[in-house]
């Protein structure tokens, strides 16, 4: 696809697709780095052992689960901020506005996996 032949809307779509592709490549690279270091402890042969295969599968699944959890948390936080902005336009007194709060998510690494150890208000 030649970007010079695209109109503005097509160019924006093309650029977004390229950004998405770069983000996916970055995620796969990070996933590979983390899971490889955790699961492949010796020089690999022509095939992975069953324990290496299981470890890689579990590691990748946990990595994606954590990524989804973080995205959902940020989406809910953004939705909360949106609700507060809408409330500001409808309330009569600024003192009635409930302020949004920040969540502090503390992660700890356990057996090579990141686990949420504490979520608190700031």
PDB file of C-alpha atoms in Angstrom:
ATOM      1  CA  UNK A   1       0.000   0.000   0.000  1.00  0.00           C
ATOM      2  CA  UNK A   2       1.433   3.345  -1.075  1.00  0.00           C
ATOM      3  CA  UNK A   3       0.638   6.000   1.593  1.00  0.00           C
ATOM      4  CA  UNK A   4       1.139   8.859  -0.908  1.00  0.00           C
ATOM      5  CA  UNK A   5      -1.927   7.758  -2.908  1.00  0.00           C
ATOM      6  CA  UNK A   6      -4.335   7.859   0.074  1.00  0.00           C
ATOM      7  CA  UNK A   7      -6.777  10.613   1.008  1.00  0.00           C
ATOM      8  CA  UNK A   8      -6.834  11.994   4.562  1.00  0.00           C
ATOM      9  CA  UNK A   9      -9.315   9.470   6.013  1.00  0.00           C
ATOM     10  CA  UNK A  10      -7.559   6.535   4.365  1.00  0.00           C
ATOM     11  CA  UNK A  11      -4.198   7.849   5.545  1.00  0.00           C
ATOM     12  CA  UNK A  12      -5.471   8.097   9.135  1.00  0.00           C
ATOM     13  CA  UNK A  13      -6.791   4.539   8.920  1.00  0.00           C
ATOM     14  CA  UNK A  14      -3.489   3.338   7.470  1.00  0.00           C
ATOM     15  CA  UNK A  15      -1.498   5.092  10.219  1.00  0.00           C
ATOM     16  CA  UNK A  16      -3.743   3.605  12.922  1.00  0.00           C
ATOM     17  CA  UNK A  17      -3.270   0.130  11.456  1.00  0.00           C
ATOM     18  CA  UNK A  18       0.500   0.627  11.460  1.00  0.00           C
ATOM     19  CA  UNK A  19       0.406   1.826  15.088  1.00  0.00           C
ATOM     20  CA  UNK A  20      -1.680  -1.210  16.037  1.00  0.00           C
ATOM     21  CA  UNK A  21       0.730  -3.518  14.208  1.00  0.00           C
ATOM     22  CA  UNK A  22       3.719  -1.939  15.981  1.00  0.00           C
ATOM     23  CA  UNK A  23       1.990  -2.273  19.372  1.00  0.00           C
ATOM     24  CA  UNK A  24       1.227  -5.952  18.740  1.00  0.00           C
ATOM     25  CA  UNK A  25       4.814  -6.590  17.648  1.00  0.00           C
ATOM     26  CA  UNK A  26       6.065  -4.868  20.795  1.00  0.00           C
ATOM     27  CA  UNK A  27       3.722  -6.936  22.980  1.00  0.00           C
ATOM     28  CA  UNK A  28       4.782 -10.185  21.303  1.00  0.00           C
ATOM     29  CA  UNK A  29       8.432  -9.220  21.742  1.00  0.00           C
ATOM     30  CA  UNK A  30       7.962  -8.503  25.450  1.00  0.00           C
ATOM     31  CA  UNK A  31       5.917 -11.666  25.918  1.00  0.00           C
ATOM     32  CA  UNK A  32       8.598 -13.711  24.181  1.00  0.00           C
ATOM     33  CA  UNK A  33      11.340 -12.163  26.301  1.00  0.00           C
ATOM     34  CA  UNK A  34       9.548 -12.699  29.621  1.00  0.00           C
ATOM     35  CA  UNK A  35       8.281 -16.204  28.934  1.00  0.00           C
ATOM     36  CA  UNK A  36      11.479 -17.401  27.239  1.00  0.00           C
ATOM     37  CA  UNK A  37      13.606 -16.319  30.202  1.00  0.00           C
ATOM     38  CA  UNK A  38      11.221 -18.016  32.614  1.00  0.00           C
ATOM     39  CA  UNK A  39      10.512 -21.265  30.772  1.00  0.00           C
ATOM     40  CA  UNK A  40      13.579 -22.129  28.699  1.00  0.00           C
ATOM     41  CA  UNK A  41      16.290 -22.918  31.218  1.00  0.00           C
ATOM     42  CA  UNK A  42      18.639 -24.924  28.998  1.00  0.00           C
ATOM     43  CA  UNK A  43      19.740 -24.886  25.391  1.00  0.00           C
ATOM     44  CA  UNK A  44      16.642 -25.693  23.346  1.00  0.00           C
ATOM     45  CA  UNK A  45      16.655 -28.698  21.065  1.00  0.00           C
ATOM     46  CA  UNK A  46      14.694 -29.128  17.868  1.00  0.00           C
ATOM     47  CA  UNK A  47      11.451 -29.297  19.902  1.00  0.00           C
ATOM     48  CA  UNK A  48      10.304 -27.935  23.234  1.00  0.00           C
ATOM     49  CA  UNK A  49       9.822 -30.428  26.032  1.00  0.00           C
ATOM     50  CA  UNK A  50       6.305 -30.894  27.375  1.00  0.00           C
ATOM     51  CA  UNK A  51       7.185 -28.951  30.533  1.00  0.00           C
ATOM     52  CA  UNK A  52       8.599 -26.086  28.444  1.00  0.00           C
ATOM     53  CA  UNK A  53       5.482 -26.098  26.257  1.00  0.00           C
ATOM     54  CA  UNK A  54       3.197 -26.041  29.308  1.00  0.00           C
ATOM     55  CA  UNK A  55       5.246 -23.291  30.933  1.00  0.00           C
ATOM     56  CA  UNK A  56       5.215 -21.146  27.776  1.00  0.00           C
ATOM     57  CA  UNK A  57       1.470 -21.652  27.355  1.00  0.00           C
ATOM     58  CA  UNK A  58       0.716 -20.742  30.980  1.00  0.00           C
ATOM     59  CA  UNK A  59       3.088 -17.777  30.915  1.00  0.00           C
ATOM     60  CA  UNK A  60       1.530 -16.379  27.739  1.00  0.00           C
ATOM     61  CA  UNK A  61      -1.986 -16.859  29.111  1.00  0.00           C
ATOM     62  CA  UNK A  62      -1.142 -15.065  32.354  1.00  0.00           C
ATOM     63  CA  UNK A  63       0.551 -12.253  30.433  1.00  0.00           C
ATOM     64  CA  UNK A  64      -2.550 -11.727  28.289  1.00  0.00           C
ATOM     65  CA  UNK A  65      -4.890 -12.055  31.285  1.00  0.00           C
ATOM     66  CA  UNK A  66      -2.925  -9.380  33.136  1.00  0.00           C
ATOM     67  CA  UNK A  67      -2.940  -7.133  30.062  1.00  0.00           C
ATOM     68  CA  UNK A  68      -6.720  -7.487  29.723  1.00  0.00           C
ATOM     69  CA  UNK A  69      -7.211  -6.824  33.441  1.00  0.00           C
ATOM     70  CA  UNK A  70      -5.132  -3.639  33.266  1.00  0.00           C
ATOM     71  CA  UNK A  71      -6.986  -2.401  30.170  1.00  0.00           C
ATOM     72  CA  UNK A  72     -10.361  -3.060  31.821  1.00  0.00           C
ATOM     73  CA  UNK A  73      -9.261  -1.254  34.986  1.00  0.00           C
ATOM     74  CA  UNK A  74      -8.155   1.799  33.022  1.00  0.00           C
ATOM     75  CA  UNK A  75     -11.369   1.751  30.987  1.00  0.00           C
ATOM     76  CA  UNK A  76     -13.443   1.721  34.170  1.00  0.00           C
ATOM     77  CA  UNK A  77     -11.330   4.524  35.617  1.00  0.00           C
ATOM     78  CA  UNK A  78     -11.820   6.575  32.438  1.00  0.00           C
ATOM     79  CA  UNK A  79     -15.549   5.880  32.546  1.00  0.00           C
ATOM     80  CA  UNK A  80     -15.572   7.135  36.138  1.00  0.00           C
ATOM     81  CA  UNK A  81     -13.809  10.332  35.096  1.00  0.00           C
ATOM     82  CA  UNK A  82     -16.391  10.779  32.318  1.00  0.00           C
ATOM     83  CA  UNK A  83     -19.230  10.403  34.814  1.00  0.00           C
ATOM     84  CA  UNK A  84     -17.660  13.051  37.041  1.00  0.00           C
ATOM     85  CA  UNK A  85     -17.340  15.449  34.102  1.00  0.00           C
ATOM     86  CA  UNK A  86     -21.009  14.923  33.223  1.00  0.00           C
ATOM     87  CA  UNK A  87     -21.947  15.453  36.885  1.00  0.00           C
ATOM     88  CA  UNK A  88     -20.076  18.757  36.937  1.00  0.00           C
ATOM     89  CA  UNK A  89     -22.268  20.118  34.181  1.00  0.00           C
ATOM     90  CA  UNK A  90     -25.512  19.160  35.974  1.00  0.00           C
ATOM     91  CA  UNK A  91     -24.763  19.992  39.632  1.00  0.00           C
ATOM     92  CA  UNK A  92     -25.625  23.381  41.085  1.00  0.00           C
ATOM     93  CA  UNK A  93     -22.879  23.638  43.702  1.00  0.00           C
ATOM     94  CA  UNK A  94     -19.264  22.652  43.106  1.00  0.00           C
ATOM     95  CA  UNK A  95     -19.131  21.356  46.684  1.00  0.00           C
ATOM     96  CA  UNK A  96     -21.558  18.587  45.676  1.00  0.00           C
ATOM     97  CA  UNK A  97     -19.146  17.110  43.155  1.00  0.00           C
ATOM     98  CA  UNK A  98     -17.593  13.830  44.157  1.00  0.00           C
ATOM     99  CA  UNK A  99     -13.941  13.971  43.254  1.00  0.00           C
ATOM    100  CA  UNK A 100     -12.449  11.116  41.250  1.00  0.00           C
ATOM    101  CA  UNK A 101      -9.769   9.166  43.043  1.00  0.00           C
ATOM    102  CA  UNK A 102      -6.692   7.440  41.798  1.00  0.00           C
ATOM    103  CA  UNK A 103      -6.093   3.772  42.349  1.00  0.00           C
ATOM    104  CA  UNK A 104      -2.659   2.579  43.299  1.00  0.00           C
ATOM    105  CA  UNK A 105      -2.107  -0.931  41.966  1.00  0.00           C
ATOM    106  CA  UNK A 106       0.778  -2.728  43.604  1.00  0.00           C
ATOM    107  CA  UNK A 107       2.171  -5.669  41.679  1.00  0.00           C
ATOM    108  CA  UNK A 108       4.516  -8.280  43.028  1.00  0.00           C
ATOM    109  CA  UNK A 109       6.381 -10.885  41.074  1.00  0.00           C
ATOM    110  CA  UNK A 110       5.798 -14.434  42.197  1.00  0.00           C
ATOM    111  CA  UNK A 111       7.347 -17.391  40.411  1.00  0.00           C
ATOM    112  CA  UNK A 112       7.925 -15.232  37.364  1.00  0.00           C
ATOM    113  CA  UNK A 113       4.317 -13.980  37.244  1.00  0.00           C
ATOM    114  CA  UNK A 114       2.969 -10.591  38.184  1.00  0.00           C
ATOM    115  CA  UNK A 115       0.226 -10.732  40.797  1.00  0.00           C
ATOM    116  CA  UNK A 116      -1.871  -7.858  42.131  1.00  0.00           C
ATOM    117  CA  UNK A 117      -0.910  -7.622  45.777  1.00  0.00           C
ATOM    118  CA  UNK A 118      -2.896  -4.550  46.770  1.00  0.00           C
ATOM    119  CA  UNK A 119      -5.267  -1.982  45.293  1.00  0.00           C
ATOM    120  CA  UNK A 120      -5.777   1.176  47.307  1.00  0.00           C
ATOM    121  CA  UNK A 121      -7.192   4.666  46.908  1.00  0.00           C
ATOM    122  CA  UNK A 122      -4.863   7.597  46.719  1.00  0.00           C
TER     123      UNK A 122
END
